[in-house]
XYZ file of C-alpha atoms in Angstrom:
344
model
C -41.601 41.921 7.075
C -42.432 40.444 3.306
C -45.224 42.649 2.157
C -48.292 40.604 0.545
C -49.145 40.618 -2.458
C -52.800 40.134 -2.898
C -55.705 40.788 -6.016
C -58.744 42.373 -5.972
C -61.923 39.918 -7.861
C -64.192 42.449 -8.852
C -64.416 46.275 -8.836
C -68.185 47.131 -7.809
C -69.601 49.407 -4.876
C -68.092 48.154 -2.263
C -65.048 47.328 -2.961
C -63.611 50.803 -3.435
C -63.847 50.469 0.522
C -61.363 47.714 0.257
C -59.017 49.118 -1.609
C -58.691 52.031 0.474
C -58.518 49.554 3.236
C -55.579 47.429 1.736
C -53.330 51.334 0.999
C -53.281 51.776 4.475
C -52.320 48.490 5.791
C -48.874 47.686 6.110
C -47.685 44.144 4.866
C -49.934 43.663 2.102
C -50.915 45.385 -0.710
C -53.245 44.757 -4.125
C -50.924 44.070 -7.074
C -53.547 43.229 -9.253
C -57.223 43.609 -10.292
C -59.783 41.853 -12.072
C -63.685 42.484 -13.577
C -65.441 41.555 -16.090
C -66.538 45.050 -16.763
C -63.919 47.025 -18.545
C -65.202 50.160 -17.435
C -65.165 49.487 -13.795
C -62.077 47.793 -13.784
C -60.630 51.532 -15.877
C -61.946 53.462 -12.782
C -60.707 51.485 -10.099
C -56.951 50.834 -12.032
C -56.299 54.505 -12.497
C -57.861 55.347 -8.960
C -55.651 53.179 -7.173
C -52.518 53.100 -9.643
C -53.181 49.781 -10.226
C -51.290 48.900 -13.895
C -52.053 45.280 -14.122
C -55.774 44.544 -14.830
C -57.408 41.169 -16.312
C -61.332 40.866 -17.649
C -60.958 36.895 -16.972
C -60.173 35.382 -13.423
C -58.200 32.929 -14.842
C -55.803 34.853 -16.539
C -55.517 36.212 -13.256
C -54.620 33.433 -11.209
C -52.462 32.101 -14.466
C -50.381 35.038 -14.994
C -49.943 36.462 -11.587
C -47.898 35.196 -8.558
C -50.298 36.343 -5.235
C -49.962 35.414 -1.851
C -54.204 36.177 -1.472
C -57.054 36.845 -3.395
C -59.773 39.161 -2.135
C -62.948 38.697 -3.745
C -65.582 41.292 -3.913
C -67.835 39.425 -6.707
C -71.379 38.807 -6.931
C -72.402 35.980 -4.784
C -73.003 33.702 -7.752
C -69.187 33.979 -8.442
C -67.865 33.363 -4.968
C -67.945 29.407 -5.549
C -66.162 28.661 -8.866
C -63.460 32.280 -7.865
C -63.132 30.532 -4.696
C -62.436 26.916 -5.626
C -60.261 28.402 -8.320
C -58.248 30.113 -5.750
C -58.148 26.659 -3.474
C -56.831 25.022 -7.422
C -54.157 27.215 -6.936
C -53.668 26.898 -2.982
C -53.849 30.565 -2.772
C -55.931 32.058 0.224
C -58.994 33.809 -0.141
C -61.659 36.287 1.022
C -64.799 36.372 0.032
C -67.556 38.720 -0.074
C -70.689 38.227 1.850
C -73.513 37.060 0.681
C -70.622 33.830 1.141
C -72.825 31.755 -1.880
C -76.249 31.910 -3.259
C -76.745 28.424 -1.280
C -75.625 26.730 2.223
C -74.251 23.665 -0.111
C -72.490 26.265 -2.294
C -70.834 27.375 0.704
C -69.887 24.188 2.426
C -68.541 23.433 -1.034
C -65.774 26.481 -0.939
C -64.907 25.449 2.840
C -64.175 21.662 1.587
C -62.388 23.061 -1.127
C -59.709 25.281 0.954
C -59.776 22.619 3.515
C -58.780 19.949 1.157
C -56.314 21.990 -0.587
C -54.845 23.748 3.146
C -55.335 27.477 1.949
C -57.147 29.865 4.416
C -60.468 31.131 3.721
C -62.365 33.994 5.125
C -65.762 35.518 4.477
C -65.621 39.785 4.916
C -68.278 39.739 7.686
C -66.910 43.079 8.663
C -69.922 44.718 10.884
C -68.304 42.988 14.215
C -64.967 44.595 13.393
C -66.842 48.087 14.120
C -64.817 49.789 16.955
C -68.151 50.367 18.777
C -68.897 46.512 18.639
C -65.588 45.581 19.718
C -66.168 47.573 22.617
C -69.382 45.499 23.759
C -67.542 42.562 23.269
C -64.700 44.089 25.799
C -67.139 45.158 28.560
C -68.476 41.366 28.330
C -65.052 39.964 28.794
C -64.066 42.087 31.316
C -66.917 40.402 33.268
C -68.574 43.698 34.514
C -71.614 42.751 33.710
C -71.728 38.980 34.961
C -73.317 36.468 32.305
C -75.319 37.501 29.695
C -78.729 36.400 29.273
C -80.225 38.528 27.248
C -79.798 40.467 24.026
C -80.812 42.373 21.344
C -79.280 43.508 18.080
C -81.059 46.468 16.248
C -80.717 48.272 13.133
C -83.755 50.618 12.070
C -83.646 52.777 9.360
C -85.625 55.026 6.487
C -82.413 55.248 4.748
C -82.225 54.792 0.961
C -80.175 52.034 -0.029
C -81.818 51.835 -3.207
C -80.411 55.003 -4.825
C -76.630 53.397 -4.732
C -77.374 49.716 -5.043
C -80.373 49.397 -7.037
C -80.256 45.796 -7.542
C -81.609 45.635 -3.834
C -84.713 46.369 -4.818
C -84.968 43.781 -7.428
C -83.988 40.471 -5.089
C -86.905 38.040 -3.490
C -84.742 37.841 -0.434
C -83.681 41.227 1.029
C -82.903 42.657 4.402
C -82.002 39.419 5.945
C -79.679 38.659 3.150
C -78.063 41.537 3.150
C -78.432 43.402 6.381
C -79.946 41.158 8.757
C -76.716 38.375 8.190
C -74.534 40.978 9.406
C -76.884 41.682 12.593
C -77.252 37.901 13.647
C -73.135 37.404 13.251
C -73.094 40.160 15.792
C -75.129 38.250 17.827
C -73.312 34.991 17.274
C -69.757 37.048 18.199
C -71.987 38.533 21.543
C -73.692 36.085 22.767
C -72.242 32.776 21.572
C -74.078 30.058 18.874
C -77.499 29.351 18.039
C -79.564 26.768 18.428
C -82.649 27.732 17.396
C -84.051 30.913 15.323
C -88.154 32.077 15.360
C -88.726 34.434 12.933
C -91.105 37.120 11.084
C -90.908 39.299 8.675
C -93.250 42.248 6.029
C -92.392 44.009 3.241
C -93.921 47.783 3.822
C -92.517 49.351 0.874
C -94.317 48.343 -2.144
C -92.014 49.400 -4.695
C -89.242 46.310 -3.592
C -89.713 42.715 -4.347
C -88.052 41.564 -1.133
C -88.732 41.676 2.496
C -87.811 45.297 4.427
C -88.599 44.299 8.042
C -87.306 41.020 10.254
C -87.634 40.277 13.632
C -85.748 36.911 14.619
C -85.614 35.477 18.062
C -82.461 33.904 18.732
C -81.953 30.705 21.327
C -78.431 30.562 21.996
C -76.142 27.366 23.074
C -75.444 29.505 26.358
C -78.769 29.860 27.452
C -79.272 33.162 26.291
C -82.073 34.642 24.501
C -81.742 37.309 21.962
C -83.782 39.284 19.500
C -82.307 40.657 16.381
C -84.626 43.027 14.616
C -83.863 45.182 11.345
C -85.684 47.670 9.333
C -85.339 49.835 6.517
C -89.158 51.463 6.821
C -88.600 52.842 10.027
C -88.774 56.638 9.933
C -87.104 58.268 12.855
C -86.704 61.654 14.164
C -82.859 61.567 13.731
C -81.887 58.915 10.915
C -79.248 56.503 12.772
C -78.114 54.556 9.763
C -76.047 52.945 9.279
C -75.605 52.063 13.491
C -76.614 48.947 14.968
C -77.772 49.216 18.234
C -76.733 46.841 21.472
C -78.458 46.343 24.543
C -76.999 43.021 26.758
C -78.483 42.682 30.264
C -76.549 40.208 32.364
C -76.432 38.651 35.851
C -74.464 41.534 37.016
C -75.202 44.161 35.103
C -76.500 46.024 31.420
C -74.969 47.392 28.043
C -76.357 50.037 26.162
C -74.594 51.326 23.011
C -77.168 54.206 22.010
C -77.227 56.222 19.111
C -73.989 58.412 18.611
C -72.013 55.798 19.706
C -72.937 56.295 23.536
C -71.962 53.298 25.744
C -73.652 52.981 28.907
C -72.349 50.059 31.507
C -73.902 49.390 34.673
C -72.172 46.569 36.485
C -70.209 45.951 39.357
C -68.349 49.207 39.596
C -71.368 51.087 39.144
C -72.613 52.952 35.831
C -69.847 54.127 33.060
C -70.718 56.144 29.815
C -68.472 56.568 27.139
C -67.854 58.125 23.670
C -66.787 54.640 21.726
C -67.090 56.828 18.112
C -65.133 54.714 15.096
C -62.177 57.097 13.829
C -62.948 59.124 10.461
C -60.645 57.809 8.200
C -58.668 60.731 5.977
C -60.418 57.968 2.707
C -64.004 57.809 4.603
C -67.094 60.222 4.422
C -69.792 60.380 7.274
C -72.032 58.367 8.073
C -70.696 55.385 6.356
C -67.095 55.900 8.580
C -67.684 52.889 10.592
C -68.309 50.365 8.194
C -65.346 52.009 6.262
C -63.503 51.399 9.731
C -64.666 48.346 10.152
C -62.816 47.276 6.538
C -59.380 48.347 7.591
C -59.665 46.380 11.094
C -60.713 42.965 9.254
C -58.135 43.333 6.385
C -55.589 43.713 9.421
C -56.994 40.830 10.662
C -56.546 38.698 7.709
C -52.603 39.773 7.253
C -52.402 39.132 10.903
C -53.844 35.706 10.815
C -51.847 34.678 7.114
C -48.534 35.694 9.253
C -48.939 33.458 12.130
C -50.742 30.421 10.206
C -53.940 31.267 12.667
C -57.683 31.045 11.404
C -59.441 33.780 10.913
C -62.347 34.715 13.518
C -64.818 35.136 10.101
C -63.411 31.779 8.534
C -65.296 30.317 6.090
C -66.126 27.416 8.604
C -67.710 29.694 11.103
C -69.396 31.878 8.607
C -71.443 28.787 8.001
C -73.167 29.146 11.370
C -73.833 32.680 10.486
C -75.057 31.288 6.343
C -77.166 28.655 8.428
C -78.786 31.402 10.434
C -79.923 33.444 7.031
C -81.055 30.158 5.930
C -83.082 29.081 9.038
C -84.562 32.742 8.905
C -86.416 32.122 5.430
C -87.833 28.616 6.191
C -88.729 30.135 9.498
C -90.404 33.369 8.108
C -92.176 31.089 5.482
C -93.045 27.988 7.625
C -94.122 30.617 10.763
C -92.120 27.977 13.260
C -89.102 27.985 15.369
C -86.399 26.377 12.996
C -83.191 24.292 14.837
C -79.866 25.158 13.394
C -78.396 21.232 13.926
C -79.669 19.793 10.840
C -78.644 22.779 8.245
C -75.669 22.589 9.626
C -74.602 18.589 9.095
């Protein structure tokens, strides 16, 4: 098997995650990095033995021969890294937020269309193991067809203290939370046609919103609710889970706190451990999301070996953008918003 060779755009919080990730995959591996900080892109060279390091992206994509580009920028970035990579007809992934705007991002889709690369947002939460394993009970048909749904993630946990910038954005949970907790609904439950939604801000020391509820009409005729909060002060802290319940015509999912699965369906009631490994790189409780990282990277060097699209292309990540999207105007305008016309 010829081993990848892929570049890491941008050296921030997150993406030490990913280039953990990308040392224990096999058939790929980061050859390169890039940041504009020279500081940040010091630590993460000599952390990961990375010798070749560029300040500008396009001394990058001039002076390096890559098979990918994995970019872990700041949103406002994502469109000219991205249609620099499509210049170059290399294949991308890109960080979520996907753009600061829905045209931004149907921009960077055109643009890897036109030019044939593949592109993929890292919309990683439905790559948890414990997710995966909702979405296998539903397949196996135990519990009949879903109808309804709700995706939860409620939490006192300070964010702040390691990404401070959160606390300085207009837009907040449902940009950078909530998106994860509606593409979880999207991968459950199917596409959306219509989102009602409400949201507060209880902690007066942030400039964004802390609290959403959305209500979810789905193409299939179910209904979901996807509800996230970080002012929600419980007597043992689940972050960072999201929590699943999915009652169908046959039967209910629960995945509880602690990873407990509970299935009642057609061959009676099941409960199960469905924990995500602890990585030997990872540290409690952030181990699933640092799971999670390893299972979509996978994905991607799965997908670039057999010419397949990603299931977090940038195509469908629109549906997920439009979602985040219809959630403002719907929080602001206080009405049910349809997904049809954001989406044309």
């Amino acid at each position: 098997m010829v081993e990848l060779r892929g570049a890491l755009i941008g050296c921030g919080f997150f993406a030490v995650n990913q280039m953990h990730a990308w040392r224990d995959i096999a058939g790929a591996s980061i050859v390169a990095i890039c940041d504009r900080d020279p500081v940040r892109l010091e630590v993460v060279g000599e952390q990961f033995g990375i010798a070749r390091r560029y300040t500008d992206a396009a001394a990058l994509f001039a002076g390096e021969s890559l098979d990918f580009v994995d970019i872990a920028a700041t949103a406002a970035s994502h469109r000219p890294l991205v249609e620099m990579a499509a210049r170059y007809r290399i294949p991308a992934i890109c960080q979520k937020p996907f753009a600061p705007t829905l045209a931004d991002a149907k921009a960077m889709v055109k643009a890897c269309t036109d030019a044939g690369v593949p592109l993929m947002v890292h919309e990683n939460f439905r790559w948890q193991s414990p997710i995966q394993a909702v979405r296998a009970v539903l397949d196996s048909g135990e519990i009949g067809t879903p109808f309804y749904g709700r995706i939860s993630f409620r939490s006192a946990y300070d964010v702040f203290s390691g990404q401070p910038y959160l606390a300085t954005g207009k837009r907040f949970i449902i940009e950078d939370l909530g998106i994860h907790c509606l593409d979880i609904a999207r991968f459950l439950l199917g596409d959306v046609s219509t989102i009602t939604t409400r949201t507060a801000r209880i902690n007066p020391e942030i400039a964004g919103e802390d609290v959403a509820t959305m209500l979810l009409d789905h193409n299939s005729g179910a209904t979901s609710v996807v509800d996230c909060s970080y002012a929600t002060k419980l007597a043992t802290e689940p972050f960072p889970q999201t929590l699943v319940e999915i009652d169908g015509s046959d039967g209910t999912i629960r995945l509880e706190q602690n990873y407990r699965l509970t299935v009642t369906g057609r061959n009676g009631t099941a409960v199960s451990d469905v924990s995500p490994p602890l990585l030997p790189w990872a540290s409690r409780p952030w181990h699933n999301i640092q799971e999670s990282v390893v299972a979509i990277q996978k994905h991607w060097v799965a997908c670039l070996a057999k010419g397949t699209e990603p299931e977090t292309s940038g195509a469908d990540n629109l549906k997920t953008f439009a979602l985040v999207e219809a959630a403002y105007a719907g929080a602001a305008s206080r009405e049910p918003v349809q997904l049809d016309a954001l989406l044309r």
